[in-house]
PDB file of C-alpha atoms in Angstrom:
ATOM      1  CA  UNK A   1      18.998   6.962  -3.297  1.00  0.00           C
ATOM      2  CA  UNK A   2      18.082   3.755  -4.442  1.00  0.00           C
ATOM      3  CA  UNK A   3      14.475   2.095  -4.536  1.00  0.00           C
ATOM      4  CA  UNK A   4      15.176   0.261  -1.194  1.00  0.00           C
ATOM      5  CA  UNK A   5      16.216   3.524   0.560  1.00  0.00           C
ATOM      6  CA  UNK A   6      13.299   5.537  -0.738  1.00  0.00           C
ATOM      7  CA  UNK A   7      11.049   2.824   0.113  1.00  0.00           C
ATOM      8  CA  UNK A   8      12.538   2.711   3.862  1.00  0.00           C
ATOM      9  CA  UNK A   9      12.107   6.426   3.902  1.00  0.00           C
ATOM     10  CA  UNK A  10       8.445   6.204   2.903  1.00  0.00           C
ATOM     11  CA  UNK A  11       7.705   3.342   5.485  1.00  0.00           C
ATOM     12  CA  UNK A  12       8.870   5.597   8.305  1.00  0.00           C
ATOM     13  CA  UNK A  13       6.987   8.582   6.836  1.00  0.00           C
ATOM     14  CA  UNK A  14       3.961   6.574   7.100  1.00  0.00           C
ATOM     15  CA  UNK A  15       4.443   4.932  10.328  1.00  0.00           C
ATOM     16  CA  UNK A  16       5.946   1.374   9.610  1.00  0.00           C
ATOM     17  CA  UNK A  17       8.904   0.032  11.483  1.00  0.00           C
ATOM     18  CA  UNK A  18      11.225  -1.191   8.641  1.00  0.00           C
ATOM     19  CA  UNK A  19      12.349  -3.999  10.881  1.00  0.00           C
ATOM     20  CA  UNK A  20       8.757  -5.517  11.879  1.00  0.00           C
ATOM     21  CA  UNK A  21       6.739  -8.107   9.654  1.00  0.00           C
ATOM     22  CA  UNK A  22       4.039  -6.923   7.624  1.00  0.00           C
ATOM     23  CA  UNK A  23       0.851  -8.470   9.118  1.00  0.00           C
ATOM     24  CA  UNK A  24      -1.830  -9.745   7.166  1.00  0.00           C
ATOM     25  CA  UNK A  25      -5.440 -10.280   8.249  1.00  0.00           C
ATOM     26  CA  UNK A  26      -7.367 -13.502   7.419  1.00  0.00           C
ATOM     27  CA  UNK A  27      -6.121 -16.638   5.479  1.00  0.00           C
ATOM     28  CA  UNK A  28      -4.616 -15.544   1.895  1.00  0.00           C
ATOM     29  CA  UNK A  29      -1.475 -15.495   0.193  1.00  0.00           C
ATOM     30  CA  UNK A  30      -0.138 -11.904   0.148  1.00  0.00           C
ATOM     31  CA  UNK A  31       2.456 -12.382  -2.592  1.00  0.00           C
ATOM     32  CA  UNK A  32       1.972 -15.121  -5.289  1.00  0.00           C
ATOM     33  CA  UNK A  33       4.831 -15.661  -7.837  1.00  0.00           C
ATOM     34  CA  UNK A  34       4.100 -17.174 -11.260  1.00  0.00           C
ATOM     35  CA  UNK A  35       7.228 -17.258 -13.445  1.00  0.00           C
ATOM     36  CA  UNK A  36       8.773 -13.975 -13.183  1.00  0.00           C
ATOM     37  CA  UNK A  37       5.591 -12.056 -12.014  1.00  0.00           C
ATOM     38  CA  UNK A  38       4.664 -11.364  -8.425  1.00  0.00           C
ATOM     39  CA  UNK A  39       0.983 -10.736  -7.793  1.00  0.00           C
ATOM     40  CA  UNK A  40       0.402  -8.644  -4.833  1.00  0.00           C
ATOM     41  CA  UNK A  41      -2.938  -8.985  -3.191  1.00  0.00           C
ATOM     42  CA  UNK A  42      -4.870  -5.809  -2.330  1.00  0.00           C
ATOM     43  CA  UNK A  43      -3.465  -4.099   0.706  1.00  0.00           C
ATOM     44  CA  UNK A  44      -5.437  -2.015   3.410  1.00  0.00           C
ATOM     45  CA  UNK A  45      -3.808   1.036   5.356  1.00  0.00           C
ATOM     46  CA  UNK A  46      -2.772  -1.100   8.122  1.00  0.00           C
ATOM     47  CA  UNK A  47       0.226  -0.311  10.152  1.00  0.00           C
ATOM     48  CA  UNK A  48       0.963  -2.785  12.649  1.00  0.00           C
ATOM     49  CA  UNK A  49      -2.238  -4.139  14.146  1.00  0.00           C
ATOM     50  CA  UNK A  50      -3.977  -0.530  13.368  1.00  0.00           C
ATOM     51  CA  UNK A  51      -6.046   0.025  10.279  1.00  0.00           C
ATOM     52  CA  UNK A  52      -5.197   3.945  10.030  1.00  0.00           C
ATOM     53  CA  UNK A  53      -8.348   5.144   7.977  1.00  0.00           C
ATOM     54  CA  UNK A  54     -11.713   3.757   8.170  1.00  0.00           C
ATOM     55  CA  UNK A  55     -14.640   5.196   6.400  1.00  0.00           C
ATOM     56  CA  UNK A  56     -16.175   6.776   3.313  1.00  0.00           C
ATOM     57  CA  UNK A  57     -14.249   9.145   1.064  1.00  0.00           C
ATOM     58  CA  UNK A  58     -15.596  12.398   0.727  1.00  0.00           C
ATOM     59  CA  UNK A  59     -17.840  11.828   3.873  1.00  0.00           C
ATOM     60  CA  UNK A  60     -16.190  10.603   7.184  1.00  0.00           C
ATOM     61  CA  UNK A  61     -12.736  10.432   5.593  1.00  0.00           C
ATOM     62  CA  UNK A  62     -11.278  13.824   3.834  1.00  0.00           C
ATOM     63  CA  UNK A  63      -9.852  13.687   0.501  1.00  0.00           C
ATOM     64  CA  UNK A  64      -6.526  14.337   1.987  1.00  0.00           C
ATOM     65  CA  UNK A  65      -7.006  11.250   4.252  1.00  0.00           C
ATOM     66  CA  UNK A  66      -7.915   9.100   1.561  1.00  0.00           C
ATOM     67  CA  UNK A  67      -4.783  10.035  -0.519  1.00  0.00           C
ATOM     68  CA  UNK A  68      -2.720   9.034   2.809  1.00  0.00           C
ATOM     69  CA  UNK A  69      -4.641   5.811   2.932  1.00  0.00           C
ATOM     70  CA  UNK A  70      -3.935   4.797  -0.588  1.00  0.00           C
ATOM     71  CA  UNK A  71      -0.083   5.872  -0.169  1.00  0.00           C
ATOM     72  CA  UNK A  72       0.004   3.708   3.010  1.00  0.00           C
ATOM     73  CA  UNK A  73      -1.413   0.785   1.211  1.00  0.00           C
ATOM     74  CA  UNK A  74       1.003   1.263  -1.686  1.00  0.00           C
ATOM     75  CA  UNK A  75       3.985   1.341   0.857  1.00  0.00           C
ATOM     76  CA  UNK A  76       2.507  -1.649   2.741  1.00  0.00           C
ATOM     77  CA  UNK A  77       2.520  -3.520  -0.898  1.00  0.00           C
ATOM     78  CA  UNK A  78       6.025  -2.361  -1.771  1.00  0.00           C
ATOM     79  CA  UNK A  79       7.203  -3.468   1.880  1.00  0.00           C
ATOM     80  CA  UNK A  80       5.709  -6.750   1.344  1.00  0.00           C
ATOM     81  CA  UNK A  81       7.647  -7.249  -1.990  1.00  0.00           C
ATOM     82  CA  UNK A  82      10.840  -5.982  -0.389  1.00  0.00           C
ATOM     83  CA  UNK A  83      10.624  -8.310   2.580  1.00  0.00           C
ATOM     84  CA  UNK A  84       9.923 -11.524   0.212  1.00  0.00           C
ATOM     85  CA  UNK A  85      12.573 -10.700  -2.327  1.00  0.00           C
ATOM     86  CA  UNK A  86      15.209  -8.813  -0.121  1.00  0.00           C
ATOM     87  CA  UNK A  87      15.320  -5.574  -2.541  1.00  0.00           C
ATOM     88  CA  UNK A  88      13.039  -3.614  -5.101  1.00  0.00           C
ATOM     89  CA  UNK A  89      16.049  -3.775  -7.628  1.00  0.00           C
ATOM     90  CA  UNK A  90      14.805  -6.716  -9.368  1.00  0.00           C
ATOM     91  CA  UNK A  91      11.467  -5.140 -10.290  1.00  0.00           C
ATOM     92  CA  UNK A  92      11.487  -3.973 -14.075  1.00  0.00           C
ATOM     93  CA  UNK A  93       7.899  -2.933 -14.541  1.00  0.00           C
ATOM     94  CA  UNK A  94       4.409  -2.664 -12.705  1.00  0.00           C
ATOM     95  CA  UNK A  95       2.012  -3.916 -15.572  1.00  0.00           C
ATOM     96  CA  UNK A  96      -1.066  -3.202 -13.424  1.00  0.00           C
ATOM     97  CA  UNK A  97      -2.412  -1.590 -10.176  1.00  0.00           C
ATOM     98  CA  UNK A  98      -5.896  -1.780  -9.154  1.00  0.00           C
ATOM     99  CA  UNK A  99      -7.515   0.434  -6.478  1.00  0.00           C
ATOM    100  CA  UNK A 100     -10.877   0.132  -4.873  1.00  0.00           C
ATOM    101  CA  UNK A 101     -12.314   2.877  -2.567  1.00  0.00           C
ATOM    102  CA  UNK A 102     -15.547   3.603  -0.892  1.00  0.00           C
ATOM    103  CA  UNK A 103     -16.655   7.164  -1.720  1.00  0.00           C
ATOM    104  CA  UNK A 104     -19.488   9.334  -1.025  1.00  0.00           C
ATOM    105  CA  UNK A 105     -22.549   9.483  -3.093  1.00  0.00           C
ATOM    106  CA  UNK A 106     -21.521  13.443  -3.822  1.00  0.00           C
ATOM    107  CA  UNK A 107     -18.844  13.787  -6.420  1.00  0.00           C
ATOM    108  CA  UNK A 108     -15.035  14.187  -5.071  1.00  0.00           C
ATOM    109  CA  UNK A 109     -11.670  14.978  -6.838  1.00  0.00           C
ATOM    110  CA  UNK A 110     -10.734  11.021  -7.404  1.00  0.00           C
ATOM    111  CA  UNK A 111      -8.299  11.996 -10.130  1.00  0.00           C
ATOM    112  CA  UNK A 112      -6.340  14.419  -8.420  1.00  0.00           C
ATOM    113  CA  UNK A 113      -3.664  12.102  -6.797  1.00  0.00           C
ATOM    114  CA  UNK A 114      -0.478  13.685  -5.732  1.00  0.00           C
TER     115      UNK A 114
END
């Protein structure tokens, strides 16, 4: 299975319509290209017009929901790249990924991603 096929499968599993344009909120540039490096702006778990998960991880959002929110956001970022460049095949590395989440004051298992 190619990268693009894997992405399309993941997109469908997360509720995205692969033919639909990824909607961005606000006025920002979702992808900035500098030389051969593409900087992708932070993403939220939005599918279409709906933000799928809203709340505090470990409080109003379960750990499983927080994981799905992170995965949905990652798929969204990859769809933006694929839509901009036509394929994921040109990616040779991902030098940095930043993740931000709001979590409950009590400890949760942040480091146990699946």
